[in-house]
CSV table of C-alpha atoms in Angstrom, one decimal:
chain,number,residue,atom,x,y,z
L,1,UNK,CA,-12.9,0.3,-134.1
L,2,UNK,CA,-16.5,1.1,-133.7
L,3,UNK,CA,-18.6,0.6,-130.6
L,4,UNK,CA,-20.3,-2.3,-132.4
L,5,UNK,CA,-17.0,-4.0,-133.0
L,6,UNK,CA,-16.0,-3.6,-129.4
L,7,UNK,CA,-19.2,-5.3,-128.3
L,8,UNK,CA,-18.4,-8.2,-130.6
L,9,UNK,CA,-14.9,-8.6,-129.2
L,10,UNK,CA,-16.2,-8.7,-125.7
L,11,UNK,CA,-19.0,-11.1,-126.5
L,12,UNK,CA,-18.7,-14.7,-125.3
L,13,UNK,CA,-19.7,-16.7,-128.3
L,14,UNK,CA,-21.5,-19.9,-128.3
L,15,UNK,CA,-20.9,-22.9,-130.6
L,16,UNK,CA,-24.0,-21.8,-132.6
L,17,UNK,CA,-22.3,-18.5,-133.2
L,18,UNK,CA,-19.2,-20.3,-134.3
L,19,UNK,CA,-21.1,-22.3,-136.8
L,20,UNK,CA,-22.3,-19.0,-138.3
L,21,UNK,CA,-18.7,-17.8,-138.3
L,22,UNK,CA,-17.8,-20.7,-140.5
L,23,UNK,CA,-19.5,-18.8,-143.3
L,24,UNK,CA,-16.4,-16.6,-143.3
L,25,UNK,CA,-14.2,-17.3,-146.2
L,26,UNK,CA,-12.8,-13.9,-147.2
L,27,UNK,CA,-9.3,-15.2,-147.9
L,28,UNK,CA,-6.6,-12.6,-147.5
L,29,UNK,CA,-8.9,-10.3,-145.6
L,30,UNK,CA,-7.4,-7.7,-143.3
L,31,UNK,CA,-8.1,-8.8,-139.7
L,32,UNK,CA,-8.6,-6.7,-136.6
L,33,UNK,CA,-7.3,-9.0,-134.0
L,34,UNK,CA,-8.7,-9.2,-130.5
L,35,UNK,CA,-5.5,-10.8,-129.2
L,36,UNK,CA,-7.5,-12.8,-126.7
L,37,UNK,CA,-8.8,-15.7,-128.7
L,38,UNK,CA,-12.0,-13.8,-129.3
L,39,UNK,CA,-13.6,-12.5,-132.5
L,40,UNK,CA,-12.1,-10.3,-135.2
L,41,UNK,CA,-13.8,-8.6,-138.1
L,42,UNK,CA,-12.9,-8.9,-141.7
L,43,UNK,CA,-15.1,-7.8,-144.7
L,44,UNK,CA,-18.2,-8.1,-142.5
L,45,UNK,CA,-17.3,-11.7,-141.3
L,46,UNK,CA,-16.1,-12.8,-137.9
L,47,UNK,CA,-13.0,-14.8,-137.4
L,48,UNK,CA,-11.8,-16.7,-134.4
L,49,UNK,CA,-8.3,-15.9,-133.3
L,50,UNK,CA,-5.4,-17.8,-131.8
L,51,UNK,CA,-5.3,-16.9,-128.1
L,52,UNK,CA,-1.8,-15.7,-127.4
L,53,UNK,CA,-2.5,-15.8,-123.6
L,54,UNK,CA,-3.5,-19.5,-123.5
L,55,UNK,CA,-1.1,-21.8,-121.6
L,56,UNK,CA,0.8,-24.5,-123.5
L,57,UNK,CA,-0.7,-23.3,-126.7
L,58,UNK,CA,0.3,-24.1,-130.3
L,59,UNK,CA,-0.8,-21.7,-133.0
L,60,UNK,CA,-3.6,-22.9,-135.4
L,61,UNK,CA,-2.9,-20.5,-138.2
L,62,UNK,CA,0.2,-20.6,-140.3
L,63,UNK,CA,1.9,-21.6,-143.5
L,64,UNK,CA,1.8,-25.2,-142.5
L,65,UNK,CA,-0.6,-27.3,-140.4
L,66,UNK,CA,0.5,-28.0,-136.8
L,67,UNK,CA,1.4,-31.5,-135.6
L,68,UNK,CA,4.0,-32.1,-138.4
L,69,UNK,CA,7.2,-30.1,-137.4
L,70,UNK,CA,5.9,-28.8,-134.1
L,71,UNK,CA,7.5,-30.4,-131.0
L,72,UNK,CA,6.4,-34.0,-130.5
L,73,UNK,CA,3.9,-34.3,-127.7
L,74,UNK,CA,3.5,-37.3,-125.3
L,75,UNK,CA,0.2,-38.5,-126.7
L,76,UNK,CA,-1.7,-38.9,-129.9
L,77,UNK,CA,-5.3,-39.8,-130.8
L,78,UNK,CA,-5.4,-40.7,-134.5
L,79,UNK,CA,-8.7,-41.1,-136.2
L,80,UNK,CA,-9.6,-42.2,-139.7
L,81,UNK,CA,-13.1,-41.2,-140.9
L,82,UNK,CA,-15.4,-42.0,-143.8
L,83,UNK,CA,-17.5,-39.2,-145.2
L,84,UNK,CA,-21.3,-39.6,-145.4
L,85,UNK,CA,-22.3,-36.3,-147.1
L,86,UNK,CA,-23.3,-36.5,-150.7
L,87,UNK,CA,-21.9,-33.4,-152.5
L,88,UNK,CA,-18.7,-31.3,-152.8
L,89,UNK,CA,-20.5,-28.3,-151.3
L,90,UNK,CA,-21.5,-30.3,-148.2
L,91,UNK,CA,-17.9,-31.6,-147.9
L,92,UNK,CA,-16.7,-28.0,-148.1
L,93,UNK,CA,-19.2,-27.0,-145.3
L,94,UNK,CA,-17.9,-29.8,-143.1
L,95,UNK,CA,-14.3,-28.3,-143.2
L,96,UNK,CA,-15.8,-24.8,-142.6
L,97,UNK,CA,-17.6,-26.1,-139.6
L,98,UNK,CA,-14.5,-27.7,-138.1
L,99,UNK,CA,-12.2,-24.6,-138.6
L,100,UNK,CA,-13.4,-22.4,-135.7
L,101,UNK,CA,-13.9,-25.5,-133.5
L,102,UNK,CA,-10.3,-26.5,-134.1
L,103,UNK,CA,-9.1,-23.0,-133.2
L,104,UNK,CA,-11.1,-23.1,-129.9
L,105,UNK,CA,-9.9,-26.6,-129.1
L,106,UNK,CA,-6.2,-25.6,-129.7
L,107,UNK,CA,-6.8,-22.5,-127.5
L,108,UNK,CA,-7.8,-24.9,-124.7
L,109,UNK,CA,-11.3,-23.5,-124.7
L,110,UNK,CA,-14.6,-25.2,-124.2
L,111,UNK,CA,-17.0,-25.1,-127.1
L,112,UNK,CA,-19.5,-23.3,-125.0
L,113,UNK,CA,-19.1,-20.9,-122.1
L,114,UNK,CA,-22.0,-22.4,-120.1
L,115,UNK,CA,-24.5,-25.1,-120.6
L,116,UNK,CA,-27.6,-23.7,-122.4
L,117,UNK,CA,-29.9,-25.7,-120.2
L,118,UNK,CA,-30.6,-29.0,-118.6
L,119,UNK,CA,-33.1,-30.1,-121.3
L,120,UNK,CA,-30.6,-30.0,-124.2
L,121,UNK,CA,-27.3,-31.8,-124.6
L,122,UNK,CA,-24.3,-29.6,-123.8
L,123,UNK,CA,-22.4,-28.3,-126.8
L,124,UNK,CA,-19.1,-29.5,-125.3
L,125,UNK,CA,-18.7,-33.0,-124.0
L,126,UNK,CA,-16.9,-31.4,-121.1
L,127,UNK,CA,-14.1,-33.9,-120.2
L,128,UNK,CA,-11.4,-31.3,-120.9
L,129,UNK,CA,-12.8,-28.7,-118.6
L,130,UNK,CA,-10.1,-27.2,-116.3
L,131,UNK,CA,-7.3,-28.5,-118.5
L,132,UNK,CA,-5.1,-26.1,-120.5
L,133,UNK,CA,-4.4,-26.4,-124.2
L,134,UNK,CA,-1.7,-29.0,-123.5
L,135,UNK,CA,0.1,-28.2,-126.7
L,136,UNK,CA,-2.8,-29.7,-128.7
L,137,UNK,CA,-2.2,-29.9,-132.4
L,138,UNK,CA,-4.7,-30.9,-135.1
L,139,UNK,CA,-3.7,-32.2,-138.5
L,140,UNK,CA,-6.2,-32.8,-141.2
L,141,UNK,CA,-5.7,-34.9,-144.3
L,142,UNK,CA,-7.7,-36.5,-147.1
L,143,UNK,CA,-7.2,-40.0,-148.5
L,144,UNK,CA,-7.3,-41.5,-152.0
L,145,UNK,CA,-10.9,-42.8,-151.5
L,146,UNK,CA,-12.2,-39.3,-151.2
L,147,UNK,CA,-11.1,-38.4,-154.7
L,148,UNK,CA,-12.3,-41.7,-156.1
L,149,UNK,CA,-15.9,-40.9,-154.9
L,150,UNK,CA,-17.6,-39.4,-157.9
L,151,UNK,CA,-20.2,-37.6,-155.9
L,152,UNK,CA,-17.6,-35.1,-154.7
L,153,UNK,CA,-16.3,-34.3,-158.2
L,154,UNK,CA,-12.7,-34.0,-157.0
L,155,UNK,CA,-11.0,-36.7,-159.2
L,156,UNK,CA,-9.3,-34.1,-161.4
L,157,UNK,CA,-7.7,-32.6,-158.3
L,158,UNK,CA,-6.2,-35.8,-157.0
L,159,UNK,CA,-2.4,-35.6,-156.9
L,160,UNK,CA,-1.0,-38.4,-159.1
L,161,UNK,CA,1.2,-39.5,-156.2
L,162,UNK,CA,-1.8,-40.0,-153.8
L,163,UNK,CA,-2.7,-43.7,-154.1
L,164,UNK,CA,-3.3,-46.5,-151.7
L,165,UNK,CA,-0.1,-48.0,-150.4
L,166,UNK,CA,1.0,-51.2,-152.2
L,167,UNK,CA,1.1,-54.5,-150.4
L,168,UNK,CA,4.5,-55.0,-148.8
L,169,UNK,CA,6.1,-58.4,-147.9
L,170,UNK,CA,4.9,-59.7,-144.5
L,171,UNK,CA,1.9,-57.3,-144.5
L,172,UNK,CA,-1.2,-58.6,-142.7
L,173,UNK,CA,-3.3,-55.4,-143.1
L,174,UNK,CA,-6.8,-55.7,-141.6
L,175,UNK,CA,-9.6,-53.7,-143.2
L,176,UNK,CA,-10.7,-52.3,-139.9
L,177,UNK,CA,-7.3,-50.6,-139.5
L,178,UNK,CA,-6.8,-49.3,-143.0
L,179,UNK,CA,-7.7,-46.4,-145.3
L,180,UNK,CA,-10.3,-43.7,-144.7
L,181,UNK,CA,-11.6,-40.6,-146.5
L,182,UNK,CA,-10.3,-38.1,-143.9
L,183,UNK,CA,-7.8,-38.4,-141.1
L,184,UNK,CA,-7.5,-36.2,-138.0
L,185,UNK,CA,-4.2,-36.5,-136.0
L,186,UNK,CA,-4.7,-35.0,-132.5
L,187,UNK,CA,-1.5,-34.7,-130.5
L,188,UNK,CA,-1.3,-33.3,-127.0
L,189,UNK,CA,0.6,-33.6,-123.7
L,190,UNK,CA,-2.6,-34.8,-122.1
L,191,UNK,CA,-4.4,-37.8,-123.5
L,192,UNK,CA,-7.8,-36.5,-122.4
L,193,UNK,CA,-7.3,-33.3,-124.3
L,194,UNK,CA,-6.4,-35.2,-127.5
L,195,UNK,CA,-9.4,-37.5,-127.2
L,196,UNK,CA,-11.7,-34.7,-126.4
L,197,UNK,CA,-10.7,-32.8,-129.5
L,198,UNK,CA,-11.5,-35.7,-131.9
L,199,UNK,CA,-14.6,-36.6,-130.0
L,200,UNK,CA,-16.0,-33.1,-130.3
L,201,UNK,CA,-15.0,-32.6,-134.0
L,202,UNK,CA,-16.7,-35.9,-134.9
L,203,UNK,CA,-19.7,-35.0,-132.7
L,204,UNK,CA,-20.1,-31.6,-134.4
L,205,UNK,CA,-20.2,-33.5,-137.8
L,206,UNK,CA,-22.8,-36.1,-136.7
L,207,UNK,CA,-24.5,-37.6,-139.7
L,208,UNK,CA,-21.7,-36.2,-142.0
L,209,UNK,CA,-18.8,-38.5,-141.1
L,210,UNK,CA,-18.4,-41.8,-139.3
L,211,UNK,CA,-15.3,-43.2,-137.6
L,212,UNK,CA,-13.5,-45.9,-139.5
L,213,UNK,CA,-10.7,-46.7,-137.1
L,214,UNK,CA,-8.8,-45.0,-134.3
L,215,UNK,CA,-5.6,-45.5,-132.4
L,216,UNK,CA,-4.2,-43.9,-129.3
L,217,UNK,CA,-0.4,-43.7,-128.8
L,218,UNK,CA,2.2,-42.4,-126.3
L,219,UNK,CA,5.8,-41.6,-126.2
L,220,UNK,CA,8.3,-40.1,-123.8
L,221,UNK,CA,11.3,-38.0,-124.6
L,222,UNK,CA,14.2,-38.4,-122.2
L,223,UNK,CA,16.6,-35.6,-121.5
L,224,UNK,CA,20.4,-35.8,-121.6
L,225,UNK,CA,22.3,-32.8,-120.3
L,226,UNK,CA,19.1,-30.7,-120.4
L,227,UNK,CA,18.6,-31.5,-124.1
L,228,UNK,CA,15.9,-33.6,-125.6
L,229,UNK,CA,17.1,-37.1,-126.5
L,230,UNK,CA,15.8,-39.6,-129.0
L,231,UNK,CA,12.7,-41.4,-127.7
L,232,UNK,CA,12.7,-45.2,-127.4
L,233,UNK,CA,10.2,-47.7,-128.8
L,234,UNK,CA,8.8,-50.7,-126.9
L,235,UNK,CA,11.8,-52.8,-128.0
L,236,UNK,CA,13.9,-50.2,-126.0
L,237,UNK,CA,15.8,-49.0,-129.1
L,238,UNK,CA,16.0,-45.3,-130.0
L,239,UNK,CA,13.5,-44.4,-132.7
L,240,UNK,CA,14.2,-41.4,-135.0
L,241,UNK,CA,18.0,-41.0,-134.8
L,242,UNK,CA,18.3,-40.2,-138.5
L,243,UNK,CA,15.3,-37.9,-138.7
L,244,UNK,CA,15.8,-34.7,-140.6
L,245,UNK,CA,15.7,-31.6,-138.4
L,246,UNK,CA,12.2,-30.0,-138.1
L,247,UNK,CA,14.1,-26.8,-137.3
L,248,UNK,CA,15.9,-26.8,-140.7
L,249,UNK,CA,13.9,-25.1,-143.5
L,250,UNK,CA,16.3,-26.7,-146.0
L,251,UNK,CA,15.6,-30.2,-144.6
L,252,UNK,CA,11.9,-29.7,-144.4
L,253,UNK,CA,11.6,-28.2,-147.9
L,254,UNK,CA,13.7,-31.1,-149.3
L,255,UNK,CA,11.9,-33.9,-147.3
L,256,UNK,CA,8.5,-32.8,-146.1
L,257,UNK,CA,6.9,-29.8,-147.7
L,258,UNK,CA,5.5,-30.0,-151.2
L,259,UNK,CA,7.0,-27.2,-153.2
L,260,UNK,CA,5.1,-25.2,-156.0
L,261,UNK,CA,5.0,-27.2,-159.2
L,262,UNK,CA,5.8,-30.5,-157.5
L,263,UNK,CA,2.2,-31.6,-157.3
L,264,UNK,CA,-1.3,-30.2,-157.6
L,265,UNK,CA,-1.2,-26.5,-156.9
L,266,UNK,CA,-3.4,-26.9,-153.8
L,267,UNK,CA,-0.8,-29.1,-152.1
L,268,UNK,CA,2.0,-26.5,-152.1
L,269,UNK,CA,3.2,-26.2,-148.4
L,270,UNK,CA,1.3,-29.4,-147.6
L,271,UNK,CA,2.6,-32.9,-147.1
L,272,UNK,CA,1.7,-36.5,-147.1
L,273,UNK,CA,1.0,-38.5,-144.0
L,274,UNK,CA,1.7,-42.3,-143.9
L,275,UNK,CA,0.4,-44.2,-140.9
L,276,UNK,CA,1.1,-47.9,-140.1
L,277,UNK,CA,-0.1,-49.8,-137.1
L,278,UNK,CA,2.7,-52.2,-136.4
L,279,UNK,CA,2.2,-54.9,-133.8
L,280,UNK,CA,5.4,-55.7,-132.0
L,281,UNK,CA,5.7,-59.3,-130.7
L,282,UNK,CA,7.0,-58.4,-127.3
L,283,UNK,CA,7.0,-61.9,-125.9
L,284,UNK,CA,9.3,-63.1,-128.7
L,285,UNK,CA,11.5,-60.1,-128.4
L,286,UNK,CA,11.8,-60.5,-124.6
L,287,UNK,CA,13.2,-64.1,-125.2
L,288,UNK,CA,15.8,-62.8,-127.5
L,289,UNK,CA,19.4,-62.2,-126.4
L,290,UNK,CA,20.7,-58.7,-126.3
L,291,UNK,CA,23.3,-59.5,-129.1
L,292,UNK,CA,20.6,-60.8,-131.4
L,293,UNK,CA,18.4,-57.7,-130.6
L,294,UNK,CA,21.3,-55.4,-131.5
L,295,UNK,CA,22.1,-57.4,-134.7
L,296,UNK,CA,18.5,-57.0,-135.7
L,297,UNK,CA,18.6,-53.2,-135.6
L,298,UNK,CA,22.3,-52.8,-136.4
L,299,UNK,CA,22.7,-50.5,-133.4
L,300,UNK,CA,23.6,-50.9,-129.7
L,301,UNK,CA,20.5,-50.7,-127.6
L,302,UNK,CA,21.6,-48.5,-124.8
L,303,UNK,CA,23.7,-45.9,-126.6
L,304,UNK,CA,21.9,-46.1,-130.0
L,305,UNK,CA,25.4,-46.1,-131.7
L,306,UNK,CA,25.9,-48.1,-134.8
L,307,UNK,CA,27.5,-51.5,-133.9
L,308,UNK,CA,31.2,-51.0,-133.6
L,309,UNK,CA,30.8,-47.3,-132.7
L,310,UNK,CA,30.3,-45.5,-129.3
L,311,UNK,CA,27.8,-42.7,-129.9
L,312,UNK,CA,24.3,-42.5,-131.3
L,313,UNK,CA,25.2,-40.0,-134.1
L,314,UNK,CA,28.5,-41.5,-135.1
L,315,UNK,CA,28.8,-42.1,-138.9
L,316,UNK,CA,27.5,-45.4,-140.0
L,317,UNK,CA,30.1,-47.6,-141.8
L,318,UNK,CA,28.5,-50.7,-143.3
L,319,UNK,CA,32.0,-51.9,-144.4
L,320,UNK,CA,33.5,-51.9,-140.9
L,321,UNK,CA,34.6,-55.3,-139.6
L,322,UNK,CA,35.4,-56.8,-136.2
L,323,UNK,CA,38.6,-58.5,-135.1
L,324,UNK,CA,37.6,-61.8,-136.7
L,325,UNK,CA,36.9,-60.1,-140.1
L,326,UNK,CA,33.1,-60.2,-139.9
L,327,UNK,CA,31.0,-57.1,-140.6
L,328,UNK,CA,30.0,-55.2,-137.5
L,329,UNK,CA,26.6,-54.5,-139.0
L,330,UNK,CA,24.7,-57.4,-140.6
L,331,UNK,CA,23.6,-56.8,-144.2
L,332,UNK,CA,20.0,-57.8,-143.3
L,333,UNK,CA,19.8,-55.6,-140.2
L,334,UNK,CA,17.0,-53.1,-140.2
L,335,UNK,CA,19.4,-50.1,-140.4
L,336,UNK,CA,21.6,-51.6,-143.2
L,337,UNK,CA,18.6,-52.3,-145.5
L,338,UNK,CA,17.0,-48.9,-144.8
L,339,UNK,CA,20.3,-47.2,-145.8
L,340,UNK,CA,20.2,-48.8,-149.2
L,341,UNK,CA,17.9,-46.0,-150.4
L,342,UNK,CA,18.6,-42.3,-150.3
L,343,UNK,CA,15.0,-41.3,-149.6
L,344,UNK,CA,14.4,-39.6,-146.2
L,345,UNK,CA,11.2,-39.2,-144.2
L,346,UNK,CA,10.2,-37.3,-141.0
L,347,UNK,CA,9.1,-39.9,-138.5
L,348,UNK,CA,6.7,-39.1,-135.6
L,349,UNK,CA,6.1,-42.5,-134.1
L,350,UNK,CA,4.1,-43.3,-131.0
L,351,UNK,CA,4.0,-46.6,-129.0
L,352,UNK,CA,0.6,-48.1,-128.3
L,353,UNK,CA,-0.8,-50.7,-125.9
L,354,UNK,CA,-4.3,-51.8,-126.5
L,355,UNK,CA,-4.8,-54.7,-124.1
L,356,UNK,CA,-4.5,-58.3,-125.3
L,357,UNK,CA,-5.2,-60.2,-128.5
L,358,UNK,CA,-8.1,-62.5,-127.7
L,359,UNK,CA,-7.0,-65.4,-129.9
L,360,UNK,CA,-3.4,-65.6,-128.5
L,361,UNK,CA,-3.4,-63.8,-125.2
L,362,UNK,CA,-0.4,-61.8,-126.4
L,363,UNK,CA,0.1,-58.1,-126.0
L,364,UNK,CA,-1.7,-56.0,-128.5
L,365,UNK,CA,1.1,-53.5,-128.5
L,366,UNK,CA,3.5,-51.9,-130.9
L,367,UNK,CA,4.2,-48.8,-132.9
L,368,UNK,CA,1.8,-46.3,-134.4
L,369,UNK,CA,4.2,-45.4,-137.1
L,370,UNK,CA,3.5,-41.9,-138.6
L,371,UNK,CA,5.7,-40.3,-141.2
L,372,UNK,CA,5.6,-37.1,-143.2
L,373,UNK,CA,7.1,-36.7,-146.7
L,374,UNK,CA,6.5,-34.6,-149.8
L,375,UNK,CA,5.8,-37.8,-151.8
L,376,UNK,CA,4.5,-41.1,-150.5
L,377,UNK,CA,7.0,-42.8,-152.8
L,378,UNK,CA,9.8,-41.9,-150.3
L,379,UNK,CA,8.2,-44.2,-147.7
L,380,UNK,CA,7.4,-46.8,-150.4
L,381,UNK,CA,11.1,-46.9,-151.5
L,382,UNK,CA,12.3,-47.4,-147.9
L,383,UNK,CA,9.7,-50.1,-147.2
L,384,UNK,CA,10.6,-52.0,-150.4
L,385,UNK,CA,14.2,-51.9,-149.4
L,386,UNK,CA,13.4,-53.6,-146.1
L,387,UNK,CA,11.4,-56.2,-148.0
L,388,UNK,CA,11.5,-59.8,-146.8
L,389,UNK,CA,15.1,-59.7,-145.8
L,390,UNK,CA,14.7,-57.4,-142.8
L,391,UNK,CA,15.7,-59.2,-139.6
L,392,UNK,CA,13.0,-57.2,-137.8
L,393,UNK,CA,10.2,-59.0,-139.6
L,394,UNK,CA,10.5,-61.9,-137.1
L,395,UNK,CA,9.3,-59.5,-134.4
L,396,UNK,CA,6.7,-57.3,-136.0
L,397,UNK,CA,3.6,-57.5,-138.1
L,398,UNK,CA,2.0,-54.6,-140.0
L,399,UNK,CA,-1.7,-54.6,-139.1
L,400,UNK,CA,-3.0,-51.1,-140.2
L,401,UNK,CA,-2.2,-48.7,-143.0
L,402,UNK,CA,-3.2,-45.4,-144.6
L,403,UNK,CA,-2.0,-42.5,-146.6
L,404,UNK,CA,-3.4,-39.0,-146.6
L,405,UNK,CA,-2.7,-35.7,-148.3
L,406,UNK,CA,-2.4,-33.1,-145.6
L,407,UNK,CA,-3.5,-29.6,-146.6
L,408,UNK,CA,-1.2,-26.6,-146.3
L,409,UNK,CA,-1.8,-24.4,-143.3
L,410,UNK,CA,-4.8,-22.2,-142.7
L,411,UNK,CA,-4.6,-18.4,-143.0
L,412,UNK,CA,-6.9,-16.1,-141.0
L,413,UNK,CA,-10.1,-15.6,-142.9
L,414,UNK,CA,-9.8,-19.0,-144.6
L,415,UNK,CA,-10.7,-22.5,-143.6
L,416,UNK,CA,-9.3,-26.0,-143.5
L,417,UNK,CA,-8.8,-27.4,-147.0
L,418,UNK,CA,-9.9,-24.1,-148.7
L,419,UNK,CA,-7.1,-24.4,-151.3
L,420,UNK,CA,-8.4,-27.8,-152.5
L,421,UNK,CA,-11.9,-26.5,-153.1
L,422,UNK,CA,-10.8,-23.2,-154.7
L,423,UNK,CA,-8.1,-24.7,-157.0
L,424,UNK,CA,-8.9,-24.7,-160.7
């Protein structure tokens, strides 16, 4: 390492310096790591590093994006954006701009070391100052509308499976909660850290993107015998019992990660995100007997066990009957209908509470359903199986919807979405 390199590594970089860094795109470059979230050199370019010393830090670089199989955090800030730039090269520059900013945000760093002066706006909005990384993850995806926009010239690279979701029975999707060219999912164990991340990414892209819709969410993971248990939704039922294991490569390759030759080449090691904003009619639910609630889900509320069984993970037997000869689990229960299909998805749901609905005075609360799958058809098949027969329909209404192709992970020296733009 030369003395010039050492000066670079010791240098505190400003956001303006980082914007210059975004010019780095020497994929596969050998990197001299600083090990402190600082600057590394590769083929004459400077690359921001994951800071291994940061507290509660999730790595930015890797084979897959973060926020998909990494541990679920307690908060999410989901944002859908529309793109305003007019060419593919400008779109490419947008993702280059975001890459070092995302690294710094996930390092728990501010986007500037000190305010440049009182006569200019600070480079960082500042509300996360003094907070650590809080396990912040940032997941970026692109929607079908981005490929349909001719000015970007990406139509030939659109995966055939990436289409707007169809209309499902009982859907009441509002335009203000649907679609979008780009999504950013920011998850963290501090809601202010998640919000700060999206706010500053959007701010750095002022004039290039505009927010279409956003939604905050929260969840809590209880512990049983020092092990993480399944979270509960606002109906108090366990949500995610049949999830595949994020720790299992076999499960994730079968359910979540797009394999080579399964889609467009740039999607290998990526996945598809489905988001649904589902209003839960809490007032109606709270007037429903416990037996009717359990019949709706097909599970006991407290234990999470299939009706007629004792434990959450007991085998489901849809043919089992009670002493009077009636099925334990109703054929139109949510669980029974969902099990009609073999498809599996990885759920990462969050509850939301956004005040009241003006017209009715009811809670505007429910589930920000997020799932990851290697093909959106997996979700579509499950949702079609639920159809109009699902007992749960009486208590929920789908208000928002979106589907996004999430890029594979970012390697050092590359940038978010690089494989999309470099694919032939």
